[in-house]
Structures are given as C-alpha cells and as structure tokens.
PDB file of C-alpha atoms in Angstrom:
ATOM      1  CA  MET E   1     -26.072 -10.794  19.619  1.00 52.00           C
ATOM      2  CA  GLY E   2     -22.937 -11.525  21.636  1.00 57.00           C
ATOM      3  CA  SER E   3     -21.888 -14.376  19.340  1.00 62.00           C
ATOM      4  CA  HIS E   4     -22.367 -12.122  16.288  1.00 59.00           C
ATOM      5  CA  VAL E   5     -20.139  -9.428  17.785  1.00 61.00           C
ATOM      6  CA  SER E   6     -17.548 -12.033  18.722  1.00 70.00           C
ATOM      7  CA  LYS E   7     -17.572 -13.371  15.166  1.00 76.00           C
ATOM      8  CA  GLN E   8     -17.040  -9.897  13.715  1.00 78.00           C
ATOM      9  CA  VAL E   9     -14.135  -9.287  16.070  1.00 80.00           C
ATOM     10  CA  GLU E  10     -12.519 -12.538  14.941  1.00 86.00           C
ATOM     11  CA  ARG E  11     -13.063 -11.696  11.275  1.00 85.00           C
ATOM     12  CA  ARG E  12     -11.466  -8.281  11.675  1.00 88.00           C
ATOM     13  CA  LYS E  13      -8.533  -9.942  13.421  1.00 92.00           C
ATOM     14  CA  SER E  14      -8.190 -12.455  10.566  1.00 92.00           C
ATOM     15  CA  ILE E  15      -8.202  -9.656   7.995  1.00 94.00           C
ATOM     16  CA  ARG E  16      -5.535  -7.701   9.871  1.00 95.00           C
ATOM     17  CA  THR E  17      -3.398 -10.823  10.190  1.00 97.00           C
ATOM     18  CA  GLU E  18      -3.692 -11.670   6.499  1.00 97.00           C
ATOM     19  CA  LYS E  19      -2.913  -8.122   5.384  1.00 97.00           C
ATOM     20  CA  LYS E  20       0.207  -8.263   7.537  1.00 97.00           C
ATOM     21  CA  VAL E  21       1.259 -11.557   5.910  1.00 97.00           C
ATOM     22  CA  LEU E  22       1.328  -9.918   2.460  1.00 98.00           C
ATOM     23  CA  PHE E  23       3.028  -6.799   3.792  1.00 97.00           C
ATOM     24  CA  VAL E  24       5.781  -8.847   5.425  1.00 97.00           C
ATOM     25  CA  MET E  25       6.149 -10.966   2.279  1.00 98.00           C
ATOM     26  CA  LYS E  26       6.728  -7.834   0.232  1.00 97.00           C
ATOM     27  CA  GLN E  27       9.188  -6.410   2.760  1.00 97.00           C
ATOM     28  CA  SER E  28      11.105  -9.685   3.074  1.00 96.00           C
ATOM     29  CA  ASN E  29      11.096 -10.985  -0.486  1.00 96.00           C
ATOM     30  CA  GLY E  30      10.550  -7.866  -2.555  1.00 95.00           C
ATOM     31  CA  SER E  31       8.586  -7.464  -5.769  1.00 97.00           C
ATOM     32  CA  GLU E  32      11.303  -7.578  -8.395  1.00 97.00           C
ATOM     33  CA  TYR E  33      11.513 -10.048 -11.268  1.00 98.00           C
ATOM     34  CA  PRO E  34      12.860 -10.098 -14.833  1.00 98.00           C
ATOM     35  CA  GLY E  35      11.264  -7.117 -16.589  1.00 98.00           C
ATOM     36  CA  SER E  36       9.915  -5.479 -13.439  1.00 98.00           C
ATOM     37  CA  ASP E  37      11.807  -2.273 -14.204  1.00 98.00           C
ATOM     38  CA  TYR E  38      10.180  -1.906 -17.632  1.00 98.00           C
ATOM     39  CA  HIS E  39       7.626   0.863 -18.144  1.00 98.00           C
ATOM     40  CA  PRO E  40       6.100   1.214 -21.622  1.00 98.00           C
ATOM     41  CA  SER E  41       6.431   4.706 -23.054  1.00 97.00           C
ATOM     42  CA  ASP E  42       2.934   4.358 -24.530  1.00 98.00           C
ATOM     43  CA  ARG E  43       0.583   2.028 -22.649  1.00 98.00           C
ATOM     44  CA  LYS E  44      -2.086   2.476 -25.299  1.00 98.00           C
ATOM     45  CA  ASN E  45       0.242   0.673 -27.721  1.00 98.00           C
ATOM     46  CA  TRP E  46       2.318  -1.448 -25.361  1.00 98.00           C
ATOM     47  CA  MET E  47       2.093  -4.598 -27.489  1.00 98.00           C
ATOM     48  CA  TRP E  48       3.327  -2.671 -30.510  1.00 98.00           C
ATOM     49  CA  GLY E  49       6.174  -1.348 -28.365  1.00 98.00           C
ATOM     50  CA  LEU E  50       7.380  -4.928 -27.744  1.00 98.00           C
ATOM     51  CA  ASN E  51       7.471  -5.645 -31.514  1.00 97.00           C
ATOM     52  CA  PRO E  52       4.567  -7.780 -32.803  1.00 98.00           C
ATOM     53  CA  ASP E  53       7.023  -9.765 -34.959  1.00 98.00           C
ATOM     54  CA  LYS E  54       8.763 -11.116 -31.861  1.00 97.00           C
ATOM     55  CA  VAL E  55       6.023 -11.724 -29.288  1.00 98.00           C
ATOM     56  CA  GLN E  56       4.019 -14.965 -29.358  1.00 98.00           C
ATOM     57  CA  ILE E  57       0.478 -15.080 -28.032  1.00 98.00           C
ATOM     58  CA  ASN E  58       1.479 -17.656 -25.399  1.00 98.00           C
ATOM     59  CA  GLN E  59       4.274 -15.364 -24.149  1.00 98.00           C
ATOM     60  CA  ILE E  60       1.918 -12.522 -23.266  1.00 98.00           C
ATOM     61  CA  VAL E  61       0.989 -11.829 -19.653  1.00 98.00           C
ATOM     62  CA  TRP E  62      -2.396 -10.278 -20.321  1.00 99.00           C
ATOM     63  CA  PRO E  63      -3.466  -7.475 -17.954  1.00 99.00           C
ATOM     64  CA  GLY E  64      -7.197  -7.898 -17.448  1.00 98.00           C
ATOM     65  CA  THR E  65     -10.020  -6.223 -15.595  1.00 98.00           C
ATOM     66  CA  HIS E  66     -12.531  -7.993 -13.362  1.00 98.00           C
ATOM     67  CA  ASP E  67     -16.192  -7.057 -13.927  1.00 98.00           C
ATOM     68  CA  SER E  68     -14.964  -4.614 -16.537  1.00 98.00           C
ATOM     69  CA  ALA E  69     -18.141  -2.701 -17.388  1.00 98.00           C
ATOM     70  CA  THR E  70     -19.191  -1.651 -13.883  1.00 98.00           C
ATOM     71  CA  ASN E  71     -17.945   1.952 -13.919  1.00 98.00           C
ATOM     72  CA  LYS E  72     -21.518   3.281 -14.004  1.00 97.00           C
ATOM     73  CA  ILE E  73     -23.421   0.391 -12.454  1.00 96.00           C
ATOM     74  CA  GLY E  74     -26.281   1.053 -10.021  1.00 93.00           C
ATOM     75  CA  PHE E  75     -26.837   4.456  -8.433  1.00 92.00           C
ATOM     76  CA  PRO E  76     -23.947   6.727  -7.373  1.00 92.00           C
ATOM     77  CA  PHE E  77     -23.305   6.710  -3.604  1.00 88.00           C
ATOM     78  CA  VAL E  78     -26.218   4.278  -3.101  1.00 92.00           C
ATOM     79  CA  SER E  79     -25.777   0.894  -4.790  1.00 93.00           C
ATOM     80  CA  ARG E  80     -22.702   1.595  -6.958  1.00 95.00           C
ATOM     81  CA  PRO E  81     -20.070   1.161  -4.189  1.00 95.00           C
ATOM     82  CA  PHE E  82     -21.332  -2.393  -3.616  1.00 94.00           C
ATOM     83  CA  ALA E  83     -20.840  -3.514  -7.230  1.00 95.00           C
ATOM     84  CA  GLN E  84     -18.374  -1.185  -8.935  1.00 97.00           C
ATOM     85  CA  CYS E  85     -15.105  -2.961  -9.711  1.00 98.00           C
ATOM     86  CA  GLN E  86     -13.743  -0.445 -12.241  1.00 98.00           C
ATOM     87  CA  SER E  87     -13.866   3.346 -12.288  1.00 98.00           C
ATOM     88  CA  LEU E  88     -12.759   3.741 -15.923  1.00 98.00           C
ATOM     89  CA  SER E  89     -14.829   3.252 -19.055  1.00 98.00           C
ATOM     90  CA  ILE E  90     -13.988   0.303 -21.298  1.00 98.00           C
ATOM     91  CA  TYR E  91     -12.210   2.632 -23.727  1.00 98.00           C
ATOM     92  CA  LYS E  92     -10.094   4.197 -20.960  1.00 98.00           C
ATOM     93  CA  GLN E  93      -9.222   0.768 -19.566  1.00 98.00           C
ATOM     94  CA  LEU E  94      -7.918  -0.248 -22.978  1.00 99.00           C
ATOM     95  CA  VAL E  95      -5.976   3.010 -23.333  1.00 98.00           C
ATOM     96  CA  THR E  96      -4.483   2.374 -19.871  1.00 98.00           C
ATOM     97  CA  GLY E  97      -3.297  -1.002 -21.174  1.00 98.00           C
ATOM     98  CA  ALA E  98      -5.945  -3.582 -20.229  1.00 99.00           C
ATOM     99  CA  ARG E  99      -6.147  -6.345 -22.837  1.00 99.00           C
ATOM    100  CA  VAL E 100      -8.692  -8.732 -21.287  1.00 99.00           C
ATOM    101  CA  LEU E 101     -12.254  -7.627 -20.615  1.00 99.00           C
ATOM    102  CA  ASP E 102     -14.771  -9.472 -18.419  1.00 98.00           C
ATOM    103  CA  ILE E 103     -18.316  -8.519 -19.442  1.00 98.00           C
ATOM    104  CA  ARG E 104     -21.507  -9.947 -17.879  1.00 98.00           C
ATOM    105  CA  VAL E 105     -24.851  -9.511 -19.642  1.00 98.00           C
ATOM    106  CA  GLN E 106     -28.506 -10.279 -19.085  1.00 97.00           C
ATOM    107  CA  GLU E 107     -31.290 -11.184 -21.498  1.00 97.00           C
ATOM    108  CA  ASP E 108     -31.899  -7.625 -22.765  1.00 97.00           C
ATOM    109  CA  ARG E 109     -28.193  -7.157 -23.633  1.00 98.00           C
ATOM    110  CA  ARG E 110     -27.600  -4.801 -20.735  1.00 98.00           C
ATOM    111  CA  VAL E 111     -24.452  -5.258 -18.688  1.00 98.00           C
ATOM    112  CA  CYS E 112     -25.077  -6.395 -15.120  1.00 95.00           C
ATOM    113  CA  HIS E 113     -23.393  -7.458 -11.911  1.00 92.00           C
ATOM    114  CA  GLY E 114     -25.758  -9.671  -9.983  1.00 89.00           C
ATOM    115  CA  ILE E 115     -29.086  -7.857  -9.763  1.00 91.00           C
ATOM    116  CA  LEU E 116     -27.645  -4.435 -10.603  1.00 94.00           C
ATOM    117  CA  VAL E 117     -27.673  -3.262 -14.212  1.00 95.00           C
ATOM    118  CA  THR E 118     -25.929  -0.587 -16.237  1.00 97.00           C
ATOM    119  CA  TYR E 119     -25.592   0.414 -19.875  1.00 97.00           C
ATOM    120  CA  SER E 120     -26.202  -1.683 -22.977  1.00 98.00           C
ATOM    121  CA  VAL E 121     -23.444  -3.953 -24.236  1.00 98.00           C
ATOM    122  CA  ASP E 122     -23.534  -1.730 -27.337  1.00 98.00           C
ATOM    123  CA  ILE E 123     -21.504   0.787 -25.308  1.00 98.00           C
ATOM    124  CA  VAL E 124     -18.846  -1.844 -24.652  1.00 98.00           C
ATOM    125  CA  ILE E 125     -18.644  -2.761 -28.334  1.00 98.00           C
ATOM    126  CA  GLU E 126     -18.443   0.891 -29.370  1.00 98.00           C
ATOM    127  CA  ASP E 127     -15.583   1.509 -26.920  1.00 98.00           C
ATOM    128  CA  VAL E 128     -13.712  -1.568 -28.141  1.00 98.00           C
ATOM    129  CA  LYS E 129     -14.102  -0.537 -31.782  1.00 98.00           C
ATOM    130  CA  LYS E 130     -13.003   3.027 -31.017  1.00 98.00           C
ATOM    131  CA  PHE E 131      -9.828   1.699 -29.419  1.00 98.00           C
ATOM    132  CA  LEU E 132      -9.169  -0.694 -32.291  1.00 98.00           C
ATOM    133  CA  SER E 133      -9.581   2.129 -34.813  1.00 98.00           C
ATOM    134  CA  GLU E 134      -6.889   4.139 -33.008  1.00 98.00           C
ATOM    135  CA  THR E 135      -4.310   1.338 -32.698  1.00 98.00           C
ATOM    136  CA  HIS E 136      -2.800  -1.206 -35.058  1.00 97.00           C
ATOM    137  CA  SER E 137      -1.174  -4.098 -33.195  1.00 98.00           C
ATOM    138  CA  GLU E 138      -3.026  -4.481 -29.881  1.00 98.00           C
ATOM    139  CA  ILE E 139      -4.808  -7.823 -29.392  1.00 98.00           C
ATOM    140  CA  ILE E 140      -7.825  -7.966 -27.049  1.00 98.00           C
ATOM    141  CA  ILE E 141      -9.466 -10.922 -25.348  1.00 99.00           C
ATOM    142  CA  LEU E 142     -13.141 -10.028 -24.962  1.00 99.00           C
ATOM    143  CA  GLU E 143     -14.948 -12.432 -22.648  1.00 98.00           C
ATOM    144  CA  ILE E 144     -18.716 -12.035 -22.542  1.00 98.00           C
ATOM    145  CA  ARG E 145     -20.851 -14.274 -20.390  1.00 98.00           C
ATOM    146  CA  THR E 146     -24.444 -14.445 -19.290  1.00 98.00           C
ATOM    147  CA  GLU E 147     -24.550 -13.428 -15.637  1.00 97.00           C
ATOM    148  CA  PHE E 148     -25.599 -16.039 -13.087  1.00 94.00           C
ATOM    149  CA  GLY E 149     -29.369 -16.049 -12.567  1.00 94.00           C
ATOM    150  CA  HIS E 150     -30.112 -14.528 -15.983  1.00 96.00           C
ATOM    151  CA  ASP E 151     -31.120 -15.888 -19.370  1.00 96.00           C
ATOM    152  CA  ASP E 152     -28.989 -15.611 -22.492  1.00 98.00           C
ATOM    153  CA  PRO E 153     -29.670 -12.661 -24.802  1.00 98.00           C
ATOM    154  CA  PRO E 154     -31.440 -14.009 -27.909  1.00 97.00           C
ATOM    155  CA  ASP E 155     -29.204 -14.581 -30.951  1.00 97.00           C
ATOM    156  CA  PHE E 156     -26.279 -13.028 -29.131  1.00 98.00           C
ATOM    157  CA  ASP E 157     -23.692 -14.988 -31.101  1.00 98.00           C
ATOM    158  CA  LYS E 158     -24.998 -13.467 -34.322  1.00 98.00           C
ATOM    159  CA  TYR E 159     -24.979 -10.035 -32.700  1.00 98.00           C
ATOM    160  CA  LEU E 160     -21.291 -10.358 -31.752  1.00 98.00           C
ATOM    161  CA  GLU E 161     -20.306 -11.611 -35.184  1.00 98.00           C
ATOM    162  CA  ASP E 162     -22.215  -8.791 -36.851  1.00 98.00           C
ATOM    163  CA  LYS E 163     -20.711  -6.078 -34.642  1.00 98.00           C
ATOM    164  CA  LEU E 164     -17.112  -7.331 -34.498  1.00 98.00           C
ATOM    165  CA  GLY E 165     -16.782  -9.628 -37.494  1.00 96.00           C
ATOM    166  CA  GLU E 166     -14.000  -7.707 -39.251  1.00 97.00           C
ATOM    167  CA  TYR E 167     -11.819  -7.897 -36.116  1.00 98.00           C
ATOM    168  CA  LEU E 168     -12.558 -11.420 -34.890  1.00 98.00           C
ATOM    169  CA  ILE E 169      -9.732 -13.971 -34.698  1.00 98.00           C
ATOM    170  CA  GLN E 170     -11.103 -17.369 -35.695  1.00 98.00           C
ATOM    171  CA  GLN E 171     -11.169 -20.080 -33.032  1.00 98.00           C
ATOM    172  CA  ASP E 172      -8.035 -22.095 -33.744  1.00 97.00           C
ATOM    173  CA  ASP E 173      -5.643 -23.836 -31.336  1.00 97.00           C
ATOM    174  CA  GLN E 174      -2.734 -22.791 -33.565  1.00 97.00           C
ATOM    175  CA  VAL E 175      -3.280 -19.184 -32.444  1.00 98.00           C
ATOM    176  CA  PHE E 176      -1.444 -19.775 -29.156  1.00 98.00           C
ATOM    177  CA  GLY E 177       1.875 -20.408 -30.890  1.00 97.00           C
ATOM    178  CA  LYS E 178       1.636 -17.563 -33.375  1.00 98.00           C
ATOM    179  CA  LYS E 179       3.283 -14.151 -33.241  1.00 98.00           C
ATOM    180  CA  ILE E 180       1.043 -11.102 -32.783  1.00 98.00           C
ATOM    181  CA  SER E 181       1.907  -9.982 -36.310  1.00 98.00           C
ATOM    182  CA  GLU E 182       0.671 -13.287 -37.763  1.00 98.00           C
ATOM    183  CA  LEU E 183      -2.854 -12.594 -36.466  1.00 98.00           C
ATOM    184  CA  LEU E 184      -3.124  -9.041 -37.778  1.00 98.00           C
ATOM    185  CA  PRO E 185      -5.246  -7.334 -39.019  1.00 98.00           C
ATOM    186  CA  LYS E 186      -7.597  -9.466 -36.871  1.00 98.00           C
ATOM    187  CA  ARG E 187      -7.472  -8.170 -33.312  1.00 98.00           C
ATOM    188  CA  VAL E 188     -10.146  -9.687 -31.045  1.00 98.00           C
ATOM    189  CA  ILE E 189     -10.370 -13.120 -29.436  1.00 98.00           C
ATOM    190  CA  CYS E 190     -14.039 -13.104 -28.412  1.00 98.00           C
ATOM    191  CA  VAL E 191     -15.041 -15.724 -25.857  1.00 98.00           C
ATOM    192  CA  TRP E 192     -18.811 -16.121 -25.604  1.00 98.00           C
ATOM    193  CA  LYS E 193     -20.087 -18.055 -22.563  1.00 98.00           C
ATOM    194  CA  PRO E 194     -23.865 -18.577 -22.704  1.00 98.00           C
ATOM    195  CA  ARG E 195     -25.690 -20.397 -19.917  1.00 97.00           C
ATOM    196  CA  LYS E 196     -28.238 -22.355 -21.964  1.00 95.00           C
ATOM    197  CA  SER E 197     -27.659 -21.486 -25.616  1.00 96.00           C
ATOM    198  CA  PRO E 198     -25.283 -23.669 -27.663  1.00 96.00           C
ATOM    199  CA  GLN E 199     -21.571 -23.034 -27.166  1.00 96.00           C
ATOM    200  CA  PRO E 200     -19.655 -21.534 -30.111  1.00 97.00           C
ATOM    201  CA  LYS E 201     -18.557 -24.235 -32.540  1.00 94.00           C
ATOM    202  CA  ALA E 202     -14.957 -25.173 -33.243  1.00 93.00           C
ATOM    203  CA  GLY E 203     -13.479 -23.159 -36.073  1.00 95.00           C
ATOM    204  CA  GLY E 204     -16.016 -20.351 -35.795  1.00 97.00           C
ATOM    205  CA  LEU E 205     -15.497 -16.657 -35.166  1.00 98.00           C
ATOM    206  CA  LEU E 206     -16.329 -16.971 -31.459  1.00 98.00           C
ATOM    207  CA  TRP E 207     -14.371 -18.964 -28.881  1.00 98.00           C
ATOM    208  CA  ASN E 208     -16.131 -21.221 -26.367  1.00 98.00           C
ATOM    209  CA  SER E 209     -15.846 -21.378 -22.582  1.00 97.00           C
ATOM    210  CA  GLY E 210     -13.221 -24.099 -22.719  1.00 97.00           C
ATOM    211  CA  HIS E 211     -10.738 -21.585 -24.062  1.00 98.00           C
ATOM    212  CA  LEU E 212     -10.767 -19.304 -20.994  1.00 98.00           C
ATOM    213  CA  LYS E 213     -10.643 -20.928 -17.593  1.00 98.00           C
ATOM    214  CA  ASP E 214     -10.073 -19.864 -14.004  1.00 98.00           C
ATOM    215  CA  ASN E 215     -10.603 -20.996 -10.427  1.00 97.00           C
ATOM    216  CA  TRP E 216     -12.754 -18.421  -8.700  1.00 93.00           C
ATOM    217  CA  ILE E 217     -12.104 -18.161  -4.962  1.00 94.00           C
ATOM    218  CA  ASP E 218     -14.833 -16.193  -3.170  1.00 95.00           C
ATOM    219  CA  THR E 219     -13.162 -14.654  -0.124  1.00 96.00           C
ATOM    220  CA  ASP E 220     -12.346 -11.283   1.391  1.00 96.00           C
ATOM    221  CA  LEU E 221      -9.158 -12.586   3.015  1.00 97.00           C
ATOM    222  CA  PRO E 222      -6.151 -11.354   0.998  1.00 98.00           C
ATOM    223  CA  SER E 223      -3.498 -13.904   1.960  1.00 98.00           C
ATOM    224  CA  THR E 224      -5.992 -16.751   1.552  1.00 98.00           C
ATOM    225  CA  LYS E 225      -6.770 -15.540  -1.983  1.00 98.00           C
ATOM    226  CA  PHE E 226      -3.092 -14.972  -2.778  1.00 98.00           C
ATOM    227  CA  GLU E 227      -2.107 -18.500  -1.754  1.00 98.00           C
ATOM    228  CA  SER E 228      -5.176 -20.080  -3.378  1.00 98.00           C
ATOM    229  CA  ASN E 229      -4.263 -18.338  -6.624  1.00 98.00           C
ATOM    230  CA  MET E 230      -0.747 -19.734  -6.290  1.00 98.00           C
ATOM    231  CA  LYS E 231      -2.050 -23.243  -5.632  1.00 98.00           C
ATOM    232  CA  HIS E 232      -4.401 -23.320  -8.612  1.00 98.00           C
ATOM    233  CA  LEU E 233      -1.859 -21.708 -10.926  1.00 98.00           C
ATOM    234  CA  GLY E 234       0.701 -24.310  -9.897  1.00 98.00           C
ATOM    235  CA  GLU E 235      -1.713 -27.049 -10.950  1.00 98.00           C
ATOM    236  CA  GLN E 236      -1.796 -25.748 -14.537  1.00 98.00           C
ATOM    237  CA  GLN E 237       0.457 -26.762 -17.401  1.00 98.00           C
ATOM    238  CA  PRO E 238       2.994 -24.237 -18.704  1.00 98.00           C
ATOM    239  CA  VAL E 239       1.523 -21.731 -21.173  1.00 98.00           C
ATOM    240  CA  THR E 240       3.495 -23.352 -23.999  1.00 96.00           C
ATOM    241  CA  SER E 241       1.613 -26.633 -23.437  1.00 97.00           C
ATOM    242  CA  ARG E 242      -1.910 -25.215 -23.117  1.00 96.00           C
ATOM    243  CA  LYS E 243      -4.535 -24.605 -25.747  1.00 97.00           C
ATOM    244  CA  PHE E 244      -6.628 -22.367 -23.527  1.00 98.00           C
ATOM    245  CA  PHE E 245      -6.167 -19.149 -21.574  1.00 98.00           C
ATOM    246  CA  TYR E 246      -5.956 -19.383 -17.789  1.00 98.00           C
ATOM    247  CA  ARG E 247      -6.840 -16.403 -15.605  1.00 98.00           C
ATOM    248  CA  VAL E 248      -5.654 -15.444 -12.129  1.00 98.00           C
ATOM    249  CA  GLU E 249      -7.634 -12.657 -10.448  1.00 98.00           C
ATOM    250  CA  ASN E 250      -5.773 -10.467  -7.978  1.00 98.00           C
ATOM    251  CA  THR E 251      -9.010  -9.530  -6.221  1.00 98.00           C
ATOM    252  CA  VAL E 252     -10.913 -10.215  -3.029  1.00 98.00           C
ATOM    253  CA  THR E 253     -14.666  -9.978  -2.653  1.00 95.00           C
ATOM    254  CA  PRO E 254     -16.922  -8.441   0.038  1.00 94.00           C
ATOM    255  CA  GLN E 255     -18.721 -11.075   2.091  1.00 91.00           C
ATOM    256  CA  ALA E 256     -22.289 -10.778   3.363  1.00 82.00           C
ATOM    257  CA  ASP E 257     -21.307 -11.496   6.978  1.00 78.00           C
ATOM    258  CA  ASN E 258     -18.717  -8.711   7.054  1.00 77.00           C
ATOM    259  CA  PRO E 259     -19.599  -5.111   7.951  1.00 74.00           C
ATOM    260  CA  ILE E 260     -17.503  -3.790   5.035  1.00 80.00           C
ATOM    261  CA  LEU E 261     -19.481  -4.490   1.871  1.00 88.00           C
ATOM    262  CA  CYS E 262     -18.105  -1.845  -0.511  1.00 95.00           C
ATOM    263  CA  VAL E 263     -15.823  -3.273  -3.188  1.00 97.00           C
ATOM    264  CA  LYS E 264     -12.983  -0.727  -3.147  1.00 97.00           C
ATOM    265  CA  PRO E 265     -11.793  -0.942   0.481  1.00 96.00           C
ATOM    266  CA  VAL E 266     -12.069  -4.725   0.413  1.00 97.00           C
ATOM    267  CA  THR E 267     -10.245  -5.371  -2.859  1.00 98.00           C
ATOM    268  CA  ASP E 268      -7.543  -2.887  -1.858  1.00 98.00           C
ATOM    269  CA  ARG E 269      -6.429  -5.493   0.685  1.00 98.00           C
ATOM    270  CA  ILE E 270      -4.780  -7.425  -2.173  1.00 98.00           C
ATOM    271  CA  ARG E 271      -4.590  -5.015  -5.097  1.00 98.00           C
ATOM    272  CA  PRO E 272      -1.182  -3.477  -4.179  1.00 98.00           C
ATOM    273  CA  TYR E 273       0.467  -6.916  -4.229  1.00 98.00           C
ATOM    274  CA  ALA E 274       0.286  -7.755  -7.951  1.00 98.00           C
ATOM    275  CA  ARG E 275       4.049  -7.415  -8.400  1.00 98.00           C
ATOM    276  CA  VAL E 276       4.626  -9.506  -5.275  1.00 98.00           C
ATOM    277  CA  PHE E 277       2.481 -12.235  -6.824  1.00 98.00           C
ATOM    278  CA  ILE E 278       4.560 -12.246 -10.021  1.00 98.00           C
ATOM    279  CA  SER E 279       7.773 -12.255  -7.972  1.00 98.00           C
ATOM    280  CA  GLN E 280       6.505 -15.204  -5.953  1.00 98.00           C
ATOM    281  CA  CYS E 281       5.612 -17.043  -9.163  1.00 98.00           C
ATOM    282  CA  ILE E 282       9.286 -16.738 -10.084  1.00 98.00           C
ATOM    283  CA  SER E 283      10.446 -17.910  -6.634  1.00 97.00           C
ATOM    284  CA  ARG E 284       8.088 -20.891  -6.674  1.00 98.00           C
ATOM    285  CA  SER E 285       9.014 -21.853 -10.261  1.00 98.00           C
ATOM    286  CA  ILE E 286       5.490 -21.484 -11.666  1.00 98.00           C
ATOM    287  CA  VAL E 287       5.856 -18.234 -13.605  1.00 98.00           C
ATOM    288  CA  ASP E 288       5.720 -20.249 -16.848  1.00 98.00           C
ATOM    289  CA  ARG E 289       2.000 -20.880 -16.089  1.00 98.00           C
ATOM    290  CA  LEU E 290       0.983 -17.228 -15.588  1.00 98.00           C
ATOM    291  CA  GLN E 291      -1.070 -15.864 -18.478  1.00 98.00           C
ATOM    292  CA  ILE E 292      -4.115 -13.673 -17.796  1.00 99.00           C
ATOM    293  CA  PHE E 293      -3.721 -11.571 -14.652  1.00 98.00           C
ATOM    294  CA  SER E 294      -6.777  -9.515 -13.717  1.00 98.00           C
ATOM    295  CA  THR E 295      -7.524  -6.796 -11.193  1.00 98.00           C
ATOM    296  CA  ASP E 296     -10.160  -4.446  -9.889  1.00 98.00           C
ATOM    297  CA  PHE E 297      -9.647  -0.716 -10.522  1.00 98.00           C
ATOM    298  CA  ILE E 298      -6.825  -1.151 -13.015  1.00 98.00           C
ATOM    299  CA  ASP E 299      -3.990   1.356 -13.137  1.00 98.00           C
ATOM    300  CA  GLY E 300      -0.814   1.901 -15.134  1.00 98.00           C
ATOM    301  CA  ASP E 301       1.494   0.133 -12.694  1.00 98.00           C
ATOM    302  CA  PHE E 302      -0.508  -3.091 -12.985  1.00 98.00           C
ATOM    303  CA  VAL E 303      -0.213  -2.901 -16.774  1.00 98.00           C
ATOM    304  CA  ASP E 304       3.524  -2.215 -16.532  1.00 98.00           C
ATOM    305  CA  ALA E 305       3.952  -5.255 -14.272  1.00 98.00           C
ATOM    306  CA  CYS E 306       2.392  -7.509 -16.919  1.00 98.00           C
ATOM    307  CA  ALA E 307       4.063  -5.829 -19.897  1.00 98.00           C
ATOM    308  CA  GLY E 308       7.457  -6.111 -18.203  1.00 98.00           C
ATOM    309  CA  LEU E 309       7.166  -9.861 -17.701  1.00 98.00           C
ATOM    310  CA  THR E 310       5.905 -10.223 -21.279  1.00 98.00           C
ATOM    311  CA  LYS E 311       8.988  -8.377 -22.510  1.00 98.00           C
ATOM    312  CA  ALA E 312      11.257 -10.618 -20.434  1.00 98.00           C
ATOM    313  CA  ARG E 313       9.603 -13.734 -21.855  1.00 98.00           C
ATOM    314  CA  ALA E 314       9.955 -12.496 -25.430  1.00 97.00           C
ATOM    315  CA  GLU E 315      13.670 -11.861 -24.762  1.00 97.00           C
ATOM    316  CA  GLY E 316      14.139 -15.301 -23.198  1.00 96.00           C
ATOM    317  CA  LYS E 317      14.806 -13.874 -19.733  1.00 96.00           C
ATOM    318  CA  ALA E 318      11.794 -15.365 -17.918  1.00 94.00           C
TER     319      ALA E 318
END
C-alpha cells in the first residue's frame, strides 16, 4: 500500500513538472510562426478560402481529430468520460474545420473505442456526405480501421465504395503533388485499414495503410509526448518527398496506474500547446515534415493554427 501511494505521488510530481516545461516553453519561445495570425473567415470552407488553384495537397497542414466518432460513446457520466475524445458530431467537426477523421469500427459496422461501442458507421458516412453536399472545394481524409481486438466488418471495402464512390479520390501517388482544384469534384481520400482482410489494391478507390502512417506514443506525460512527437517527425522526409501522409497527434492518454482516467482532464495537459508545437517545428527546422496534425476535442483555434501554416506554405513563406 505504501509503495503504491509513493508511486502515485511521484507520478503526480512528474505530471506537474512536465506541464511546467510546456508552459515555460510557451512563455520563453512564444507560439508565433508564419501564418499564425491568419484566421479563416469561414472555417467550413477554409480550403476554398485559400484558393484551390494555388494550394497543393502536400502543402496542406491537415487538422485532424483523434478517435473522431466518440461524441456519444458509452453511457453519459458513466463510461463516456473514459473514452470520449470528441464532443462534436462528425458533421460539426467538419464544419469547424477538421479535415482528417479517425474512425474505428468492429465487425457489425458499429464505431467503437476499445470495448465501448456507439452508433453505426452509417452515421459517420451520412455526416460526411451532408458536409460534402454543402461545400465545393474541401478535401477530406477519411481513415477507417478495424479496432484492435475486433474482426473486420464483412465486405467493408465494397460498402465504402458503394456509399462514397462518387466522392472517392483514386489511390495514386501523383495526388500528393496536385492542386486541390485538380482533384475536384472528387473530395475524399478514404484510407481503409483492415486487420485480416486484404489491403486495398494499388490504383483502387480506397487507399491502404501504407498511405497514412504515425508513431503512436502511449503516455499521459505532456512534455514526453511533445518531444517524442518532435523526434519522430524529425525522422520523416519532407512532405514534398513523401508519397504517404504522416500524422502527429497532439494528445496524451490516461494510464491505468494513474488515478485520473477521464480523457478530457488528461489530454488538456497538452491540447493548449498546438501552436507551440508548430512554432517549435519552425525553430528546429522540421516544419517541412508536418502534415496531419490531430487533436482531441477540436476547436476553431486548432483549425486556424493549421490553416495559417497552410496559407504560409502556399505563399512560399514557410
């Protein structure tokens, strides 16, 4: 019992220390960078606002959401706080400016997060299509994977092609160097990551797991995650040399041996430092590798941070 209490005291001390590291970094180095003062007048159409004729796919800093379809997962006030990573519906996330969605499914096509389940993936698809019908130039990366410990939904590739076929951008490495306008009217890069079923084939309507990569760091320590993200990003090639999307997640995760297990208070240890991360990418000369940047509980400022750097890249300022 005594050793357990001692361990918890040390963990709380580590968390306080790491939160202070990020706070001091922000105070000392700031959070400004080329484009940081830009705020889209219409986040729902922020890509259109940057001019689709001028922005290449590999210039975009894509604001994404982590565990996107968890706004109604589990039971309110009971299990939901332990798994909810977003409070907005998929449609509202897209309207807010999110352009990368992270969807986990189980064998019956219901969205899940670990053992907790929520609505059918049909709801996700309906929200995506509603957003697409209301906009004209916004490109979405829709990543759907089978959750760990679950089986693939039967014939899910055919389901995705049937539901989204008219919007799907064909798997093609040339896409990365194209302007947004060159892909229209196609609007969705759909990455399907099954666990046992065959991966999508080259040249098909769905993109395989090799086209969206990341280095997941499972920790609740904010400075540790921040620096690990920096390290792994620095190991990547510049976006102009890659033929895949690389994601950095500005999140931390509750740990089983910590008394705080709810997502929101834990992830809030790092969430306010998204602009600091971008600023540090500039300072450390690795901003040319940043591409997908994801968060829990997305808000407008996070979108603006990504849109601003995208604008600077398109103008040759970053």
